[in-house]
mmCIF file of C-alpha atoms in Angstrom:
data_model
loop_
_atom_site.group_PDB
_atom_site.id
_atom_site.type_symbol
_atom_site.label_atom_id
_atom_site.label_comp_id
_atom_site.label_asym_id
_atom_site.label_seq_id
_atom_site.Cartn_x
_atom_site.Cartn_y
_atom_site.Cartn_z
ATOM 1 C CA UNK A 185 21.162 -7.829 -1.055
ATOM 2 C CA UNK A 186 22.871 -5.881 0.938
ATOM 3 C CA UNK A 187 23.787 -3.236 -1.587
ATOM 4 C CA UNK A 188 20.182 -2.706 -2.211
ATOM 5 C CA UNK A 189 19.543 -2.271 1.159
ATOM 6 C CA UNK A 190 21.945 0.503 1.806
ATOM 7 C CA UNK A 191 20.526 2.188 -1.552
ATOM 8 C CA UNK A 192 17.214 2.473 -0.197
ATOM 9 C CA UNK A 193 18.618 3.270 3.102
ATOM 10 C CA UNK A 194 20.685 5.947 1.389
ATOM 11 C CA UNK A 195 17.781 7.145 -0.675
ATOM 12 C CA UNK A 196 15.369 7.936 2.551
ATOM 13 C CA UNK A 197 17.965 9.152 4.265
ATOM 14 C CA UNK A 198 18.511 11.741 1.864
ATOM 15 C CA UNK A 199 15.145 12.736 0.837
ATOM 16 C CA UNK A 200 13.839 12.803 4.851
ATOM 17 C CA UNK A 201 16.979 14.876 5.929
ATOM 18 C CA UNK A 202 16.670 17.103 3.345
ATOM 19 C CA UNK A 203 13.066 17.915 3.785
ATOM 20 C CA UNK A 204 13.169 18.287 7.511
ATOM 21 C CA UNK A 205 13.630 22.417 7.000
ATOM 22 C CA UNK A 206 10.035 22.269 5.499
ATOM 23 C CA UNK A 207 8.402 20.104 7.507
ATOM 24 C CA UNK A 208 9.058 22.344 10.576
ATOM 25 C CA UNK A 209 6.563 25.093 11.912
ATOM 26 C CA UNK A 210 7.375 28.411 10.504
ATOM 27 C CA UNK A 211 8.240 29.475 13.622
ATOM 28 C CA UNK A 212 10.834 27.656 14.326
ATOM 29 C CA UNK A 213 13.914 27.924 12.006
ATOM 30 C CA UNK A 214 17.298 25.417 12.887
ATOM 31 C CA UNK A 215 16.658 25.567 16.021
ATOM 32 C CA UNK A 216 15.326 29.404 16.887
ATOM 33 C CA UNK A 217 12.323 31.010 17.815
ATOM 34 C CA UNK A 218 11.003 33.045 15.158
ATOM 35 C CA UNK A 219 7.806 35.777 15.570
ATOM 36 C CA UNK A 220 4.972 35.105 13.533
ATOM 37 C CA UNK A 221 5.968 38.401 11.921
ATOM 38 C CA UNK A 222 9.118 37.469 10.175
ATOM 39 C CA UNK A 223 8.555 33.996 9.251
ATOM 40 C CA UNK A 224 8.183 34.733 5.820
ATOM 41 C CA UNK A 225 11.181 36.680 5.326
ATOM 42 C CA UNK A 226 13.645 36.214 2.477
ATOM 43 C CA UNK A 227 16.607 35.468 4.197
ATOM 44 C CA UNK A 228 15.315 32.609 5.936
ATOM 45 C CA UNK A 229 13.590 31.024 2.914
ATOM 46 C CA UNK A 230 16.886 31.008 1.300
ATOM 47 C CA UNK A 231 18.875 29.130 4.336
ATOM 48 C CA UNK A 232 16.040 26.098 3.898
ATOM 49 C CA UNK A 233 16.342 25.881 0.347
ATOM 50 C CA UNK A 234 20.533 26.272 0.230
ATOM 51 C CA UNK A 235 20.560 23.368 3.149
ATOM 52 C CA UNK A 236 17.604 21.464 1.286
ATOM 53 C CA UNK A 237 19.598 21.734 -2.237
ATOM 54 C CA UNK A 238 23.452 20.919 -0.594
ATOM 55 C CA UNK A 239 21.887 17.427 1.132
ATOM 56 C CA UNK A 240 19.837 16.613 -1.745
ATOM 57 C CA UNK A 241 22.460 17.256 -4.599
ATOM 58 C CA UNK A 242 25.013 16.051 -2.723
ATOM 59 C CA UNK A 243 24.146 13.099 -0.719
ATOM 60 C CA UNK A 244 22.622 11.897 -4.783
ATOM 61 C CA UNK A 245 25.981 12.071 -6.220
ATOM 62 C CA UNK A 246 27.546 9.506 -3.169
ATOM 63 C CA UNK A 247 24.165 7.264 -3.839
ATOM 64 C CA UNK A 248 25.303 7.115 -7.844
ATOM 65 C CA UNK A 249 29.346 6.809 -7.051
ATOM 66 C CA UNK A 250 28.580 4.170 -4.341
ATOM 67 C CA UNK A 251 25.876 2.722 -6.492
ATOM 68 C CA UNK A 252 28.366 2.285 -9.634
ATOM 69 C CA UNK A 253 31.425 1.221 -6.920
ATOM 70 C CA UNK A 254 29.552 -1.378 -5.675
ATOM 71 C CA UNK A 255 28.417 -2.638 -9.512
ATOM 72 C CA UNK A 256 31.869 -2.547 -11.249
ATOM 73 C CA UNK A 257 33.870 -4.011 -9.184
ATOM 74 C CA UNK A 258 34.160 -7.803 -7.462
ATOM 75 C CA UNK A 259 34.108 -6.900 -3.552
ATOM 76 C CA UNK A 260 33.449 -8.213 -0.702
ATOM 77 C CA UNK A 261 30.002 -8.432 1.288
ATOM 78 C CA UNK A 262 32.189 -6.231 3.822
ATOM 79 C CA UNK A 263 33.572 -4.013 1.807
ATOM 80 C CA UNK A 264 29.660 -3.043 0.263
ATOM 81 C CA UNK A 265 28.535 -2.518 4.199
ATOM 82 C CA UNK A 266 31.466 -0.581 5.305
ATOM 83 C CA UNK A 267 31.223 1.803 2.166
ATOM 84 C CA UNK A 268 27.672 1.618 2.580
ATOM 85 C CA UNK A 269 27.751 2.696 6.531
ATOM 86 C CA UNK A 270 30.667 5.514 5.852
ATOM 87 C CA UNK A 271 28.326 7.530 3.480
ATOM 88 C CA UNK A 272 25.406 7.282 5.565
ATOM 89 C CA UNK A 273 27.422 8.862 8.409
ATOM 90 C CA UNK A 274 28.787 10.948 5.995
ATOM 91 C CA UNK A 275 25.272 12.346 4.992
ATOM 92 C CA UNK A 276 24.376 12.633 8.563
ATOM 93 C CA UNK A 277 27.743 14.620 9.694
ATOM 94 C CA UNK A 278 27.041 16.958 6.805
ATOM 95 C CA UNK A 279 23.151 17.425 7.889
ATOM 96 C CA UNK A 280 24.793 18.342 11.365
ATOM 97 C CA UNK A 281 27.851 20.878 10.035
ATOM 98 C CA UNK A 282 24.880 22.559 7.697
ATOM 99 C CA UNK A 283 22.591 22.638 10.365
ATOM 100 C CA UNK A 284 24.900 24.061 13.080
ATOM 101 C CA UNK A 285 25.790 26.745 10.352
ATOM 102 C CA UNK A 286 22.420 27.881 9.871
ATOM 103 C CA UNK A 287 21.636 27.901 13.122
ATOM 104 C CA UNK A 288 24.413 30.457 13.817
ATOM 105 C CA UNK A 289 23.055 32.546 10.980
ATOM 106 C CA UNK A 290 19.588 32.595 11.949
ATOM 107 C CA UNK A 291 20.295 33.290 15.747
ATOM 108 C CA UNK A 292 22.699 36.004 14.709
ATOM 109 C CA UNK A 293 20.071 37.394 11.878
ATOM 110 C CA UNK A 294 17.006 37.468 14.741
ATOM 111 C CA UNK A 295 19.784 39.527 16.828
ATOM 112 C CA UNK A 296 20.922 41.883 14.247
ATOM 113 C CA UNK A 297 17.484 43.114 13.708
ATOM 114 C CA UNK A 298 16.146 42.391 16.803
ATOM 115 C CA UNK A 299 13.588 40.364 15.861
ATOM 116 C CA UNK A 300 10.412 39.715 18.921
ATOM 117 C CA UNK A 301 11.756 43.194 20.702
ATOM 118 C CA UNK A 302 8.391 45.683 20.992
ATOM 119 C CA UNK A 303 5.691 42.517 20.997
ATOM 120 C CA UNK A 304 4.331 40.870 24.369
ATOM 121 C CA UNK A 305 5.510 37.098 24.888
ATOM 122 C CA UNK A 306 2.379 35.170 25.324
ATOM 123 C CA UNK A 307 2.296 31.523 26.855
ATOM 124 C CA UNK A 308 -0.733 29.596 26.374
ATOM 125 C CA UNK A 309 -1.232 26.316 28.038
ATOM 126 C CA UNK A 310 -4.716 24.657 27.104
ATOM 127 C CA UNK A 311 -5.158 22.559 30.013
ATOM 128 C CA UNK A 312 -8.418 21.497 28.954
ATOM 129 C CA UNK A 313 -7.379 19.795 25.527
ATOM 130 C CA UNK A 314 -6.248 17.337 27.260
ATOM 131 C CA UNK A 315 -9.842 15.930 27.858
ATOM 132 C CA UNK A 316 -9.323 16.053 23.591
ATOM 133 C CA UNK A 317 -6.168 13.673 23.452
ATOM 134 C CA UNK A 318 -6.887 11.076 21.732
ATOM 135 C CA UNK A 319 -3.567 9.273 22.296
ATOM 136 C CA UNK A 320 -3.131 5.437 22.611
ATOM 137 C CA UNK A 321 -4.209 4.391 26.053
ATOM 138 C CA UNK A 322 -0.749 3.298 27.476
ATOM 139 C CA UNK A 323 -2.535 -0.339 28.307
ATOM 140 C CA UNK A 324 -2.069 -0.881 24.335
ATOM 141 C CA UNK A 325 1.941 -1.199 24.457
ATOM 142 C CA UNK A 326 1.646 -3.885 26.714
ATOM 143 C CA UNK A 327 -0.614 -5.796 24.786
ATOM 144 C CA UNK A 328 2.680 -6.734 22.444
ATOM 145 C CA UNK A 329 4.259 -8.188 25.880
ATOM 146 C CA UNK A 330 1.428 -11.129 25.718
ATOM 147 C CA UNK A 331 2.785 -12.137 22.886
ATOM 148 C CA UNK A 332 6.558 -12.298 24.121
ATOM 149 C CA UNK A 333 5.177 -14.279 27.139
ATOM 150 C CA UNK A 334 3.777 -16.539 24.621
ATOM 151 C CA UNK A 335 6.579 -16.918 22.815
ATOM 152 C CA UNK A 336 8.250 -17.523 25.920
ATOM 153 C CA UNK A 337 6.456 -20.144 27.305
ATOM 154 C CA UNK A 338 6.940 -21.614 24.242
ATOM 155 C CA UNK A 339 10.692 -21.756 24.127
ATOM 156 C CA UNK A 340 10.560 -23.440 27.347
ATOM 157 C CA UNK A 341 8.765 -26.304 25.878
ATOM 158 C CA UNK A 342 10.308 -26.591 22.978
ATOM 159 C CA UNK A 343 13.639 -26.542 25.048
ATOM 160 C CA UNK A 344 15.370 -29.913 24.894
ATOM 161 C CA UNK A 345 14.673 -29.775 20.936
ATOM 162 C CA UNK A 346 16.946 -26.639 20.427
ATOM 163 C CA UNK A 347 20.217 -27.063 18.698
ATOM 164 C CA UNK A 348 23.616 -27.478 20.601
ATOM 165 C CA UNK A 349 24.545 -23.932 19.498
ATOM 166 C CA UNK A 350 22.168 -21.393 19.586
ATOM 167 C CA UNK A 351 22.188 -18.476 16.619
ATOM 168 C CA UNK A 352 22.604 -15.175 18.424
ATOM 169 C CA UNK A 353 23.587 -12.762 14.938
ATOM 170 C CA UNK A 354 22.441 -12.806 11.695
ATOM 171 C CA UNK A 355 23.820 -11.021 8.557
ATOM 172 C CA UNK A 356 22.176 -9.080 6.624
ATOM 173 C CA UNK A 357 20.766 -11.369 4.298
ATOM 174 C CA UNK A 358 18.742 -13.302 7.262
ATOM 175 C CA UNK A 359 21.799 -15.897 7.644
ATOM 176 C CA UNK A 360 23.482 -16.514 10.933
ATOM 177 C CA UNK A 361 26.662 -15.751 11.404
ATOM 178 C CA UNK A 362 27.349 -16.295 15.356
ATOM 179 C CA UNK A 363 26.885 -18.590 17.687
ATOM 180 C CA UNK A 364 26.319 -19.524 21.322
ATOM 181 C CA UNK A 365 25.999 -22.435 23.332
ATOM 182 C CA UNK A 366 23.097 -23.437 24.440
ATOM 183 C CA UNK A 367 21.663 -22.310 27.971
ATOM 184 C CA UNK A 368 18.320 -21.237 29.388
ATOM 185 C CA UNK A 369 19.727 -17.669 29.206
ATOM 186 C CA UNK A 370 20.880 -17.543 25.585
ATOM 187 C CA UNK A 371 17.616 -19.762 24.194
ATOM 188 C CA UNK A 372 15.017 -16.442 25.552
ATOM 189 C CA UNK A 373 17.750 -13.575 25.186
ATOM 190 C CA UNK A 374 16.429 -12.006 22.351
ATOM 191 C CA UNK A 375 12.797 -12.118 23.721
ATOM 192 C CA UNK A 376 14.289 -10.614 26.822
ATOM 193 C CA UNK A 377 15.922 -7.629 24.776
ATOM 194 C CA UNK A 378 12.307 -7.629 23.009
ATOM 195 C CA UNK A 379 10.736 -7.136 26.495
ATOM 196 C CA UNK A 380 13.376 -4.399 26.850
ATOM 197 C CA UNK A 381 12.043 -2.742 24.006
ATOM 198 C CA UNK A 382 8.158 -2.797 24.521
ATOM 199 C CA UNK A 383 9.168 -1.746 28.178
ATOM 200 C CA UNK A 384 10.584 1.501 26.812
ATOM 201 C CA UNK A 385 7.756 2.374 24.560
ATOM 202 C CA UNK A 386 5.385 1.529 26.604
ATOM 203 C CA UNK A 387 7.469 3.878 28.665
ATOM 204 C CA UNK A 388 7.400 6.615 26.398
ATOM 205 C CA UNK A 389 4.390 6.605 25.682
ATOM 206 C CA UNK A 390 3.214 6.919 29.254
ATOM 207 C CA UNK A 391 5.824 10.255 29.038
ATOM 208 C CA UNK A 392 4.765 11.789 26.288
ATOM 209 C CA UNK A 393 1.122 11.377 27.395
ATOM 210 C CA UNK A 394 1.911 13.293 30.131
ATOM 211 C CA UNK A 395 4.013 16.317 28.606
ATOM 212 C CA UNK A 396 2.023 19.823 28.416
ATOM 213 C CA UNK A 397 -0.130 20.876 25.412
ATOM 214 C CA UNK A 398 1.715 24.053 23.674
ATOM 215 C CA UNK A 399 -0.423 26.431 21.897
ATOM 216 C CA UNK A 400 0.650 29.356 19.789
ATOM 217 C CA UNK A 401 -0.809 32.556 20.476
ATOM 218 C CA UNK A 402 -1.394 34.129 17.219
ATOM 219 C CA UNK A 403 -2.663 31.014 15.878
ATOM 220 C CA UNK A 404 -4.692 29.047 18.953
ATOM 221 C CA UNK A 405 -7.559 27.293 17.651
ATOM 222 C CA UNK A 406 -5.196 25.678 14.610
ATOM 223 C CA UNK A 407 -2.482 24.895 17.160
ATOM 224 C CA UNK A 408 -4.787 23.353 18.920
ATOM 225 C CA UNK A 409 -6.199 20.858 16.504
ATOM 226 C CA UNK A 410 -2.396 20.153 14.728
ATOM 227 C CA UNK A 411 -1.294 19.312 18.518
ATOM 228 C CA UNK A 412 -3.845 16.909 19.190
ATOM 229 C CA UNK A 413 -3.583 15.469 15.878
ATOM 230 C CA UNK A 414 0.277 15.120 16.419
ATOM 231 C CA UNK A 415 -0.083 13.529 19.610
ATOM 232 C CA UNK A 416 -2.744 10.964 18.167
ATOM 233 C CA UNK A 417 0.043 10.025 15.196
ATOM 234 C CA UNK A 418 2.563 10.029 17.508
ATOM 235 C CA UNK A 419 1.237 7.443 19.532
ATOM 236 C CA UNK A 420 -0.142 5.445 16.651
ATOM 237 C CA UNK A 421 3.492 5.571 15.497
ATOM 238 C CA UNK A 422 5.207 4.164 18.390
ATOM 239 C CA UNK A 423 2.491 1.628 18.912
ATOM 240 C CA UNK A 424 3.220 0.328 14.851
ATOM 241 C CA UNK A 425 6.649 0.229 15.465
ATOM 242 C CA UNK A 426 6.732 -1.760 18.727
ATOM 243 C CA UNK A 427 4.076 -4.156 17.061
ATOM 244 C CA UNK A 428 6.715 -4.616 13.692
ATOM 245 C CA UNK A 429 9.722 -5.342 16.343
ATOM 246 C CA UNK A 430 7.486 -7.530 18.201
ATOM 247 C CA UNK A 431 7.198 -9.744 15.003
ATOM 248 C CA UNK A 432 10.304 -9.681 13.367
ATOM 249 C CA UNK A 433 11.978 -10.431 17.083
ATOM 250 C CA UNK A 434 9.075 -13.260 17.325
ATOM 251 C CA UNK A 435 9.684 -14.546 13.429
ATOM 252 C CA UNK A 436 13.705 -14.835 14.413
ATOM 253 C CA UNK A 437 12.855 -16.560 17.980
ATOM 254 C CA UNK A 438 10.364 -18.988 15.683
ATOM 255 C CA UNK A 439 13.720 -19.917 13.359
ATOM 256 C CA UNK A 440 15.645 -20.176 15.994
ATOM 257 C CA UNK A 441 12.819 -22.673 17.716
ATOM 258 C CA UNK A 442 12.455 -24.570 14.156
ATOM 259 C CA UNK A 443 15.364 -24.397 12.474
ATOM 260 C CA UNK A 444 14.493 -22.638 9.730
ATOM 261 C CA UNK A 445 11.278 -20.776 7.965
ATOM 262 C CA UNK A 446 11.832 -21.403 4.109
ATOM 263 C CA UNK A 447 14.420 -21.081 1.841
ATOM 264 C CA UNK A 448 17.324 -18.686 1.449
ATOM 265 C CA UNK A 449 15.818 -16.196 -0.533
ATOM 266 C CA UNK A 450 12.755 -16.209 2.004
ATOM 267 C CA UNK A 451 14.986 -15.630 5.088
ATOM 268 C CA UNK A 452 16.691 -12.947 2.994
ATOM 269 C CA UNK A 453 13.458 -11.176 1.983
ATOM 270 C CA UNK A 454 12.547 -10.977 5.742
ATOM 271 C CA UNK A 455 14.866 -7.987 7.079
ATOM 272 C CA UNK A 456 14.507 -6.279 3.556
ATOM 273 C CA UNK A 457 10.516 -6.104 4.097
ATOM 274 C CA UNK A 458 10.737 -5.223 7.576
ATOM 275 C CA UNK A 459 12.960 -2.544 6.340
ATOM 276 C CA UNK A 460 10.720 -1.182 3.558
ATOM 277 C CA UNK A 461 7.587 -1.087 5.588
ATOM 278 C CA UNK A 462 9.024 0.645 8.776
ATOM 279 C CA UNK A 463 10.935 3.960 6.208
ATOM 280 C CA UNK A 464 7.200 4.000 4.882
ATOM 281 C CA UNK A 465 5.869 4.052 7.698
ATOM 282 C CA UNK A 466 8.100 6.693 8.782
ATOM 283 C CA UNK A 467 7.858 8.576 5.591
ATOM 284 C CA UNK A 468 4.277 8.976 5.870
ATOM 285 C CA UNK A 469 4.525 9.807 9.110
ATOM 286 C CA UNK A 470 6.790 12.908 8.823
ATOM 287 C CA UNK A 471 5.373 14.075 5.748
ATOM 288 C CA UNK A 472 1.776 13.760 6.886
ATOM 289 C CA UNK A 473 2.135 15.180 10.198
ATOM 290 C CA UNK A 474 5.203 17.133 10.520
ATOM 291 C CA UNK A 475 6.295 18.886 13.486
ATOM 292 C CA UNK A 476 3.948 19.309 15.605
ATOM 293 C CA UNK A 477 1.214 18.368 13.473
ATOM 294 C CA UNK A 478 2.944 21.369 11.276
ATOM 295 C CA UNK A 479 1.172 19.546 7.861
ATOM 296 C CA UNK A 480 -1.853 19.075 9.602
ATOM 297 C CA UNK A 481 -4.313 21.292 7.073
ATOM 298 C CA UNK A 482 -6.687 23.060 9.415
ATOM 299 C CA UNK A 483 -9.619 25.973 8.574
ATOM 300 C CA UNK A 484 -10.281 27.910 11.370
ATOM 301 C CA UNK A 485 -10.777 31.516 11.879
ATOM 302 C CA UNK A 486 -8.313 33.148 13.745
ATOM 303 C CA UNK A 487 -7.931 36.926 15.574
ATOM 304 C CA UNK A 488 -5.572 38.900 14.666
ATOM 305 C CA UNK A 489 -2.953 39.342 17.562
ATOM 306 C CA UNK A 490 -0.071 41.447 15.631
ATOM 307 C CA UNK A 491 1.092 43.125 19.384
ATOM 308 C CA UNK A 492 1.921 39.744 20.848
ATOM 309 C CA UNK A 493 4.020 36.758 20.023
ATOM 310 C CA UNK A 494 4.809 33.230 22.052
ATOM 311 C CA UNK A 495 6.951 32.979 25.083
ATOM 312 C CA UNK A 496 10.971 32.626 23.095
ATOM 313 C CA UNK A 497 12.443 29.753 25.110
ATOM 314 C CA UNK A 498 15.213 29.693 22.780
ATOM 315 C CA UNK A 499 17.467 29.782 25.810
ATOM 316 C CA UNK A 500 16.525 26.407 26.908
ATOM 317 C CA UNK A 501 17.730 24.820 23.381
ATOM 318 C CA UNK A 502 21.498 24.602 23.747
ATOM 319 C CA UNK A 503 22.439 24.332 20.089
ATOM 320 C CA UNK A 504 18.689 24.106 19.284
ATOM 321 C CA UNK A 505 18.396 20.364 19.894
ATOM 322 C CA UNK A 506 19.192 19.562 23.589
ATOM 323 C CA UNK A 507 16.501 21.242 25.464
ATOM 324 C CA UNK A 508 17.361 21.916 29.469
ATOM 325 C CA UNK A 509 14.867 22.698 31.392
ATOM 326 C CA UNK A 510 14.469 21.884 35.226
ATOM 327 C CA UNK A 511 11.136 23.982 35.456
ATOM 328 C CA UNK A 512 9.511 22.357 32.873
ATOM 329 C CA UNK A 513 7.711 19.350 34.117
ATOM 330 C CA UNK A 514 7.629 17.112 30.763
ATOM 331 C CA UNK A 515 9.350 14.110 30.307
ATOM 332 C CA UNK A 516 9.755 14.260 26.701
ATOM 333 C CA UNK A 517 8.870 17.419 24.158
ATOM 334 C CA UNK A 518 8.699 18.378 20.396
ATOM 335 C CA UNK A 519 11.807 18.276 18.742
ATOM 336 C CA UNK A 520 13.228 21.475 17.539
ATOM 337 C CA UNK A 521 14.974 20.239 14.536
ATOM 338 C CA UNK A 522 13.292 16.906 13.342
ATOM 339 C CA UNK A 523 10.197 15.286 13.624
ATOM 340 C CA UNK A 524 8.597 13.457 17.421
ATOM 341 C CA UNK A 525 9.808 13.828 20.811
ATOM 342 C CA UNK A 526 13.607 14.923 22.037
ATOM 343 C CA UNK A 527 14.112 14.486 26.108
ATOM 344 C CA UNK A 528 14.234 17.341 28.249
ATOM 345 C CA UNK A 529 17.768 16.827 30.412
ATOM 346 C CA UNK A 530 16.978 18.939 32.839
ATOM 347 C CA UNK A 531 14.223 16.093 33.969
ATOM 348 C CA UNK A 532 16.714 12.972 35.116
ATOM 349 C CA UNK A 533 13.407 10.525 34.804
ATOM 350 C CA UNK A 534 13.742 10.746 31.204
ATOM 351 C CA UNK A 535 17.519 10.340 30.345
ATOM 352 C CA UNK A 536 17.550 7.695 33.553
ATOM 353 C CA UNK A 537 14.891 5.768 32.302
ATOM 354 C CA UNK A 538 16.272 5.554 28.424
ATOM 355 C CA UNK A 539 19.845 5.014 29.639
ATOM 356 C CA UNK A 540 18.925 2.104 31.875
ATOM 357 C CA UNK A 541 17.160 0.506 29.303
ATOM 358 C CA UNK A 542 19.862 0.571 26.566
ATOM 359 C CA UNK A 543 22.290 -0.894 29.964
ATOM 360 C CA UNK A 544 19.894 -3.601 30.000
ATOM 361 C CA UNK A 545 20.219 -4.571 26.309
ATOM 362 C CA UNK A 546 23.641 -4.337 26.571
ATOM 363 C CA UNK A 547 24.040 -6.372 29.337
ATOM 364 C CA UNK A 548 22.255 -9.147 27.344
ATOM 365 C CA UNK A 549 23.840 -9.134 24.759
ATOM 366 C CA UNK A 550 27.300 -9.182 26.011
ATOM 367 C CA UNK A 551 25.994 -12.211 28.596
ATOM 368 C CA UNK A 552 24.739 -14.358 25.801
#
């Protein structure tokens, strides 16, 4: 089980990372601003597909030596997760070094030819689209929260018929493998870290609702619609995920309530479907919408604005992923290099906010 788990783990990992230079905007290349003007130009095409081919040749050829490790040999359940966990950093630490190098080449190539220099930045801020956004209403993340006050109310009754020693981990074929004894703290602690969670998106979402509605200038009617339609999928995503944490937290809480929901192989089929839907999910997600509604197909005549180009804020991105800006009012933005929302730090309400909620998880799990 758990070596099939890391291969599909491994698999998306590879294919999503690998895409992620083609499911940006053409204006933005690793990180860096790019005029509508040269988006098309050779060079750059040939830094996505060099990174594209490197991650996807390479992180293949760990997936088939881990794949035939793992087969060949009598190891450990251990051993399989450690070697399993290694190469997905390993994949990740090599998206990061090739990113960081193209990144370098890219700024240096839009300074070499002075790339931008002669046009008129243009910043356009639609403030009426957002009578358009058809985001979530935030009153829908809390809607999951019922149902851990349920479940909640539940465990209370249901009290003086829970075991001596209450599960607290489980491996990764559904099994526990720790225990604690039994309190009033550690029989509710995981729906207490579940409240955690649904607090934070519910959180986010709030944010994100909030943050401003970019619109390019050469391009502002399709902007427009790909925003709104990222915003909408956006939302919808968050929402799906806190509703599939919401029920496997609730299914665990039930087997810890019960005893136990089937038979081995059921409890072990649990995590792996919970798994497969959410990459999906996330799958579909990235490669319908893309960054900032980027694969969003839209027909709309445009005017032709070759004298002007959008405001370069390339000097907020330090590295072209941590974006610092203390005059920009949003919470949350797009991400440069990926697909969502990355956290402006030069806004404390955001980085606060996320950091105390990870504190509180932490502190509940280390009191349990």
């Amino acid at each position: 089980m758990s070596l099939s788990i890391f291969l599909i783990t491994l698999a998306f990992i590879i294919l999503l990372q690998s895409a992620i230079p083609f499911l940006l905007k053409g204006s933005i290349v690793f990180g860096v601003t790019i005029p509508e003007q040269h988006m098309k130009e050779r060079a750059i095409s040939s830094y996505k597909r060099f990174y594209s081919a490197t991650i996807l040749i390479t992180g293949f050829l760990a997936l088939i030596v881990y794949f035939l490790w793992a087969k060949n040999r009598t190891l450990s359940e251990d051993q399989v997760v450690f070697a399993g966990l290694a190469i997905q950093f390993g994949i990740l630490f090599l998206c990061m070094i090739m990113y960081l190098y193209f990144h370098a080449k890219t700024t240096k190539l839009k300074r070499t030819h002075k790339w931008g220099a002669g046009l008129k930045p243009v910043r356009i801020a639609d403030l009426a689209s957002h009578a358009k956004d058809e985001m979530l209403p935030s009153y829908m993340f809390a809607l999951p929260a019922l149902i851990t006050a349920g479940l909640l109310v539940y465990t209370a009754s249901q009290y003086s018929q829970l075991p001596a020693m209450i599960p607290t981990h489980w491996d990764i074929d559904g099994q526990p493998d720790a225990f604690s004894q039994k309190t009033s703290f550690s029989a509710i602690s995981l729906l207490l870290i579940l409240l955690v969670i649904q607090g934070m998106m519910f959180g986010i979402n709030v944010m994100t609702k909030r943050s401003g509605i970019k619109l390019t200038s050469a391009k502002k009617k399709s902007s427009q619609v790909q925003q709104l339609a990222f915003r909408k999928y956006s939302s919808w995503f968050l929402f799906f995920t806190t509703v599939l944490i919401t029920i496997l937290f609730g299914f665990i809480q039930l087997v810890i309530i019960q005893g136990g929901m089937g038979n081995a192989a059921f409890m072990a089929a649990v995590p792996l479907g919970f798994l497969s839907i959410m990459l999906i999910v996330t799958a579909v997600y990235a490669f319908k919408v893309g960054q900032g509604g980027s694969r969003i197909q839209v027909t709309a005549e445009e005017e032709e604005t070759m004298d002007t180009t959008f405001v370069d804020d390339d000097q907020y991105w330090k590295a072209g992923i941590f974006y610092v800006n203390k005059n920009d009012p949003s919470i949350f933005v797009e991400k440069r290099f990926g697909v969502g929302w990355a956290i402006n730090f030069g806004n404390p309400i955001g980085y606060i906010f996320l950091l105390v909620s990870i504190l509180l998880i932490l502190l509940i799990s280390f009191f349990i």
